[in-house]
Coordinates of C-alpha atoms and ligand atoms in Angstrom, one line a residue:
X10 CA 13.6 24.9 -4.6
X11 CA 12.4 21.1 -5.2
X12 CA 9.1 21.4 -3.4
X13 CA 9.6 18.2 -1.1
X14 CA 7.8 17.7 2.0
X15 CA 10.6 16.5 4.4
X16 CA 8.2 15.0 6.4
X17 CA 7.5 12.3 3.3
X18 CA 10.8 10.8 3.5
X19 CA 11.8 6.5 3.0
X20 CA 12.4 6.0 6.8
X21 CA 8.4 7.0 7.7
X22 CA 7.0 5.3 4.2
X23 CA 7.0 1.7 6.0
X24 CA 7.3 -1.4 3.9
X25 CA 4.1 -4.0 3.6
X26 CA 3.7 -6.5 0.7
X27 CA 1.8 -3.9 -0.8
X28 CA 4.6 -1.3 -1.9
X29 CA 7.3 -3.4 -1.8
X30 CA 8.0 -3.6 -5.4
X31 CA 7.1 0.3 -5.0
X32 CA 9.2 1.6 -2.3
X33 CA 12.5 -0.4 -3.3
X34 CA 11.8 0.2 -6.9
X35 CA 12.1 4.4 -5.4
X36 CA 15.4 3.2 -3.5
X37 CA 16.5 1.9 -6.6
X38 CA 16.3 5.0 -8.5
X39 CA 17.4 7.1 -5.2
X40 CA 20.7 5.3 -5.1
X41 CA 21.2 5.9 -9.3
X42 CA 19.1 8.0 -10.4
X43 CA 19.3 7.8 -13.9
X44 CA 21.1 4.6 -14.1
X45 CA 18.7 2.1 -13.4
X46 CA 16.2 0.8 -16.4
X47 CA 13.5 2.3 -14.0
X48 CA 13.0 5.3 -16.1
X49 CA 10.5 6.6 -16.1
X50 CA 9.5 4.8 -12.8
X51 CA 6.2 4.9 -12.5
X52 CA 4.4 4.3 -9.7
X53 CA 0.2 4.2 -9.1
X54 CA -2.5 2.6 -7.1
X55 CA -6.1 4.3 -5.5
X56 CA -6.6 8.1 -4.0
X57 CA -4.6 7.9 0.3
X58 CA -2.1 5.4 -0.7
X59 CA 1.0 6.9 -0.4
X60 CA 2.1 7.9 -4.5
X61 CA 2.9 11.1 -3.8
X62 CA 4.7 10.1 0.1
X63 CA 6.9 7.6 -1.9
X64 CA 7.2 10.6 -4.7
X65 CA 8.7 13.1 -2.7
X66 CA 10.9 10.1 -0.7
X67 CA 12.8 9.5 -3.5
X68 CA 13.7 13.4 -4.2
X69 CA 14.8 13.5 -0.8
X70 CA 17.2 10.6 -0.7
X71 CA 18.6 11.8 -4.0
X72 CA 19.3 15.6 -2.6
X73 CA 20.6 13.9 0.1
X74 CA 23.3 11.1 -1.6
X75 CA 23.6 14.0 -4.5
X76 CA 23.4 17.5 -3.1
X77 CA 24.8 18.7 -6.9
X78 CA 22.2 16.9 -8.5
X79 CA 18.3 19.1 -9.4
X80 CA 14.9 17.8 -8.4
X81 CA 11.7 18.6 -9.2
X82 CA 9.1 18.1 -7.6
X83 CA 6.0 18.7 -9.5
X84 CA 2.6 17.9 -9.6
X85 CA 0.6 17.7 -13.1
X86 CA -2.1 20.3 -12.1
X87 CA 0.5 23.1 -11.7
X88 CA 2.4 22.4 -14.3
X89 CA 0.1 22.3 -16.9
X90 CA -1.1 25.9 -14.9
X91 CA 2.6 26.7 -15.8
X92 CA 3.0 25.9 -19.8
X93 CA -0.4 27.7 -20.4
X94 CA 1.3 30.3 -18.6
X95 CA 4.8 30.2 -20.2
X96 CA 2.0 30.5 -23.7
X97 CA -0.2 33.2 -22.7
X98 CA 3.4 35.5 -22.1
X99 CA 4.6 33.9 -24.7
X100 CA 7.6 32.4 -23.3
X101 CA 6.8 28.7 -23.9
X102 CA 10.9 28.1 -24.8
X103 CA 11.9 29.5 -21.3
X104 CA 9.3 26.4 -19.9
X105 CA 10.2 24.1 -21.9
X106 CA 14.4 24.7 -21.2
X107 CA 14.1 25.5 -17.7
X108 CA 11.9 22.0 -17.6
X109 CA 15.0 19.9 -19.9
X110 CA 18.0 21.0 -17.5
X111 CA 16.5 19.7 -14.2
X112 CA 18.2 15.7 -13.2
X113 CA 15.6 14.2 -11.3
X114 CA 12.0 15.9 -12.3
X115 CA 9.1 14.1 -10.8
X116 CA 5.5 14.9 -11.8
X117 CA 2.3 13.6 -9.8
X118 CA -1.0 12.4 -10.5
X119 CA 0.4 12.2 -14.8
X120 CA -4.1 11.3 -14.8
X121 CA -4.7 14.9 -14.7
X122 CA -3.0 15.5 -18.5
X123 CA -5.7 13.7 -19.7
X124 CA -6.9 15.5 -22.2
X125 CA -4.8 18.3 -22.4
X126 CA -3.4 17.4 -25.9
X127 CA -0.7 21.0 -25.3
X128 CA 0.4 20.1 -22.1
X129 CA 0.8 16.2 -22.9
X130 CA 3.3 17.3 -26.7
X131 CA 5.4 19.5 -24.5
X132 CA 6.0 17.6 -22.0
X133 CA 6.0 14.1 -24.0
X134 CA 9.3 16.3 -26.2
X135 CA 10.6 17.1 -22.1
X136 CA 10.3 13.7 -21.3
X137 CA 13.0 12.7 -23.9
X138 CA 15.0 15.9 -23.9
X139 CA 15.6 14.9 -20.5
X140 CA 15.8 10.2 -21.1
X141 CA 17.9 11.1 -23.8
X142 CA 20.3 12.7 -21.7
X143 CA 20.3 9.8 -18.7
X144 CA 17.8 12.3 -16.0
X145 CA 15.6 10.1 -13.8
X146 CA 11.8 10.8 -14.4
X147 CA 8.9 9.5 -12.1
X148 CA 5.3 9.4 -12.6
X149 CA 2.7 8.9 -10.3
X150 CA -1.3 8.4 -11.4
X151 CA -3.9 6.6 -10.0
X152 CA -4.1 4.2 -13.1
X153 CA -1.5 2.0 -14.5
X154 CA -0.8 3.1 -18.1
X155 CA -3.3 0.7 -19.9
X156 CA -6.0 2.5 -18.1
X157 CA -5.3 5.7 -18.7
X158 CA -7.9 7.7 -20.9
X159 CA -7.3 10.2 -23.2
X160 CA -3.5 10.5 -22.8
X161 CA -2.0 10.7 -26.5
X162 CA -0.5 7.1 -27.3
X163 CA 3.2 8.4 -27.6
X164 CA 3.3 9.5 -24.0
X165 CA 1.6 6.5 -22.6
X166 CA 4.4 4.1 -24.9
X167 CA 7.3 6.3 -22.9
X168 CA 5.0 6.0 -19.9
X169 CA 5.6 2.0 -20.2
X170 CA 9.5 2.2 -20.8
X171 CA 10.6 1.7 -17.5
X172 CA 8.7 0.2 -14.9
X173 CA 5.5 0.7 -13.7
X174 CA 5.0 -0.2 -9.9
X175 CA 1.5 0.0 -8.6
X176 CA 0.4 0.5 -4.9
X177 CA -2.1 -1.7 -2.9
X178 CA -3.8 -1.2 0.0
X179 CA -1.8 -2.2 2.9
X180 CA -2.7 -5.4 4.8
X181 CA -3.9 -5.5 8.7
X182 CA 0.0 -5.5 9.9
X183 CA 1.4 -2.6 7.5
X184 CA -2.0 -0.4 8.6
X185 CA -0.9 -1.4 12.4
X186 CA 2.3 0.0 11.9
X187 CA 1.7 2.9 10.3
X188 CA -0.6 3.6 12.7
X189 CA 2.2 3.5 15.5
X190 CA 4.4 4.9 13.8
X191 CA 2.8 8.5 13.5
X192 CA 1.5 8.2 16.5
X193 CA 5.3 8.1 18.1
X194 CA 6.3 10.2 16.2
X195 CA 3.4 12.6 17.9
X196 CA 4.1 11.8 20.6
X197 CA 0.8 10.4 21.2
X198 CA 0.4 6.8 22.8
X199 CA -2.6 4.8 22.2
X200 CA -3.7 1.1 23.7
X201 CA -2.9 -1.2 21.4
X202 CA -6.7 -2.9 20.7
X203 CA -7.3 0.9 20.4
X204 CA -5.2 0.6 16.9
X205 CA -6.0 -2.5 16.1
X206 CA -9.3 -1.8 16.7
X207 CA -9.3 1.5 14.1
X208 CA -6.4 -0.7 12.0
X209 CA -9.0 -3.3 11.6
X210 CA -12.3 -1.4 10.1
X211 CA -10.6 1.3 7.9
X212 CA -8.4 -0.7 5.7
X213 CA -8.3 0.9 2.1
X214 CA -7.1 4.2 2.4
X215 CA -4.0 5.3 4.7
X216 CA -5.4 8.5 4.7
X217 CA -8.3 7.9 6.3
X218 CA -6.7 5.6 8.4
X219 CA -4.5 8.5 10.0
X220 CA -7.7 11.2 9.6
X221 CA -9.6 8.5 11.9
X222 CA -6.9 8.6 14.8
X223 CA -6.3 12.3 14.6
X224 CA -9.9 12.8 15.0
X225 CA -9.9 10.0 17.5
X226 CA -7.2 11.7 19.1
X227 CA -9.2 15.3 19.4
X228 CA -12.0 13.7 20.3
X229 CA -10.7 12.9 23.6
X230 CA -8.5 16.0 24.5
X231 CA -11.7 18.3 23.5
X232 CA -14.2 16.0 25.9
X233 CA -11.4 14.9 28.3
X234 CA -12.7 11.6 27.5
X235 CA -10.5 8.6 27.8
X236 CA -9.7 7.0 23.9
X237 CA -11.8 3.8 24.6
X238 CA -13.1 1.4 22.1
X239 CA -16.2 2.9 22.2
X240 CA -14.6 6.2 21.0
X241 CA -13.0 4.1 18.4
X242 CA -16.5 2.4 17.2
X243 CA -18.2 6.1 16.9
X244 CA -15.2 7.6 15.0
X245 CA -15.0 4.3 13.0
X246 CA -18.6 4.0 12.2
X247 CA -18.3 7.3 11.1
X248 CA -15.7 7.4 8.4
X249 CA -16.6 4.2 6.9
X250 CA -20.3 5.6 6.7
X251 CA -18.9 9.0 4.7
X252 CA -17.1 6.9 2.4
X253 CA -18.9 3.9 1.5
X254 CA -22.1 6.8 0.3
X255 CA -21.8 6.6 -3.4
X256 CA -23.1 9.7 -4.7
X257 CA -26.2 9.6 -7.3
X258 CA -26.7 11.1 -10.4
X259 CA -29.9 12.4 -8.6
X260 CA -27.9 14.0 -5.8
X261 CA -25.9 15.0 -8.0
X262 CA -28.0 17.5 -10.2
X263 CA -29.5 18.0 -7.2
X264 CA -26.6 19.8 -6.4
X265 CA -25.3 21.3 -9.4
X266 CA -29.1 22.9 -9.5
X267 CA -28.8 24.6 -6.3
X268 CA -25.5 25.8 -6.8
X269 CA -26.2 27.4 -9.8
X270 CA -30.3 28.4 -8.6
X271 CA -31.6 26.9 -10.5
X272 CA -33.9 23.8 -11.1
X273 CA -33.5 20.5 -12.0
X274 CA -35.9 19.9 -14.8
X275 CA -34.1 23.3 -16.6
X276 CA -31.0 21.7 -16.6
X277 CA -32.5 18.7 -17.9
X278 CA -34.1 21.1 -21.1
X279 CA -32.6 21.0 -24.1
X280 CA -32.2 24.7 -24.3
X281 CA -29.4 26.2 -25.8
X282 CA -28.1 28.7 -23.7
X283 CA -24.8 28.7 -21.4
X284 CA -25.6 28.6 -18.5
X285 CA -27.7 25.6 -18.6
X286 CA -25.4 23.6 -20.9
X287 CA -22.7 24.4 -18.6
X288 CA -24.9 23.2 -15.3
X289 CA -25.8 20.1 -17.3
X290 CA -22.2 19.2 -18.3
X291 CA -20.8 19.7 -14.6
X292 CA -23.5 17.2 -13.8
X293 CA -22.8 14.3 -16.2
X294 CA -19.0 15.2 -15.5
X295 CA -19.2 15.2 -11.4
X296 CA -21.7 11.8 -12.6
X297 CA -18.5 10.2 -14.3
X298 CA -16.7 11.2 -12.0
X299 CA -17.9 10.0 -8.6
X300 CA -20.3 7.1 -9.7
X301 CA -19.9 3.8 -11.1
X302 CA -22.7 4.2 -14.1
X303 CA -22.0 3.8 -17.9
X304 CA -20.8 6.8 -20.3
X305 CA -25.1 6.0 -21.8
X306 CA -27.1 5.3 -18.5
X307 CA -25.7 9.0 -17.2
X308 CA -27.0 10.6 -20.5
X309 CA -30.1 8.9 -19.8
X310 CA -30.3 10.5 -16.7
X311 CA -29.3 13.5 -17.6
X312 CA -31.8 14.7 -20.1
X313 CA -32.3 12.3 -22.5
X314 CA -29.1 13.0 -24.6
X315 CA -26.3 10.0 -25.3
X316 CA -23.2 8.8 -24.4
X317 CA -21.2 11.1 -27.1
X318 CA -22.4 14.2 -25.8
X319 CA -22.0 13.0 -22.2
X320 CA -18.6 12.4 -22.7
X321 CA -18.3 15.6 -24.8
X322 CA -19.2 17.1 -21.4
X323 CA -16.2 15.5 -19.9
X324 CA -13.7 16.8 -21.6
X325 CA -15.5 19.9 -21.6
X326 CA -15.2 20.5 -18.3
X327 CA -11.8 19.4 -18.2
X328 CA -10.5 21.8 -20.8
X329 CA -12.4 24.5 -19.1
X330 CA -11.2 24.2 -15.7
X331 CA -7.9 24.3 -16.7
X332 CA -8.5 27.5 -18.6
X333 CA -10.8 29.4 -16.9
X334 CA -10.6 30.5 -13.7
X335 CA -14.2 31.0 -12.9
X336 CA -15.1 28.0 -14.3
X337 CA -12.7 26.6 -12.2
X338 CA -14.2 28.0 -9.2
X339 CA -17.3 25.9 -9.4
X340 CA -15.6 22.6 -9.6
X341 CA -14.2 23.1 -7.0
X342 CA -17.4 24.8 -5.0
X343 CA -19.3 21.5 -6.3
X344 CA -16.8 19.5 -6.1
X345 CA -16.8 20.4 -2.0
X346 CA -20.5 20.3 -1.5
X347 CA -20.3 16.9 -3.1
X348 CA -18.0 15.1 -0.3
X349 CA -19.4 16.9 2.6
Ligands
ADP4 P1 -2.5 9.9 -2.7 O1 -1.1 10.5 -3.1 O2 -2.0 8.6 -3.3 O3 -3.5 10.6 -3.0 P2 -0.3 10.0 -0.1 O4 0.8 10.2 -1.1 O5 -0.7 11.5 -0.4 O6 -1.6 9.3 -0.4 O7 -0.4 9.8 0.9 C1 -1.3 10.1 2.3 C2 -1.7 9.7 3.6 O8 -1.0 8.7 3.6 C3 0.2 10.3 3.3 O9 -0.5 11.0 4.6 C4 1.5 9.6 3.8 O10 2.2 10.2 4.7 C5 -0.1 8.3 3.9 N1 1.2 7.0 4.1 C6 0.8 6.4 2.5 N2 1.1 5.3 2.8 C7 2.1 4.8 3.8 C8 2.6 4.4 4.3 N3 3.8 3.3 3.5 N4 3.5 4.6 5.5 C9 3.1 5.3 6.0 N5 2.5 6.6 5.6 C10 1.5 6.4 4.5
MG5 MG1 -1.4 12.0 -4.4

């Protein structure tokens, strides 16, 4: 089971200036897995710009050309979970062995390994083994290796061995082709001026671009309305508003304290009671994640703590959410409330 999604193929991954380097590097790797200097191939870029899609496309193409090769796609999160389980069940060696006999290993969102030293360590050994044996490694990340935090130096230096290729936001023409291709595949017709209107206003994220078109189609069919520019305008405005809104640290504190049924003063207080400390750490974690505020500024706004406390909070939340199911649920629930 390679876990590849057949729709995420090269044909559907439209080329533009924003992705040409990454796309061509991907094609080169697919032609000669393990046989190019692009090993590892690391694809990086912001949310919704096609990292996962391109990673699958490479895997699918390799499977087509080299059916005998074992290709495995896995998210770094799932990889981490599997590793933790293997340690618990005392079969860490089986875990390592499983990964060492793969021909093409694709790990999505490696930034997730930040701060997870055990998983980084095991991945380091798997990586070395694969690389030495001419096997291909493909990674994606939301950041370039130079900007990654809390990843061990020896692993970062491996990431830099091959090629790091960035996916940027697509230009207008590419956005139009992506939309047209999607509509064509879904068998939906839409006037060019509407497609162009959407492509003109939603610029930074392909997932949102597709999302806007999907809600446009849905709105028009539910309400039996014709698809017009004014309907498109309505929908685009909703999308733009939802994504531009940056949550404030006050809002985060409010949401987290509501979630734990305490008030903001309690969350900020000096108490060492475990559930209050955890709530405070979660607020700090989300402030770091969802705002541009510095660690120092987050600390001063959440109960006058210093930047080291905030950093510690972020690490604690990271660790707990990969080891503690209940805690993980807190993180997911709060993330949902904040995302709206
Ligand atoms: P990421 O992993 O970077 O967050 P995804 O790979 O999940 O982004 O892409 C988000 C959506 O945008 C997917 O539906 C994907 O098919 C689509 N997409 C992104 N880039 C392209 C492209 N160049 N051509 C066609 N579809 C694209
Ligand atoms: Mg992705």
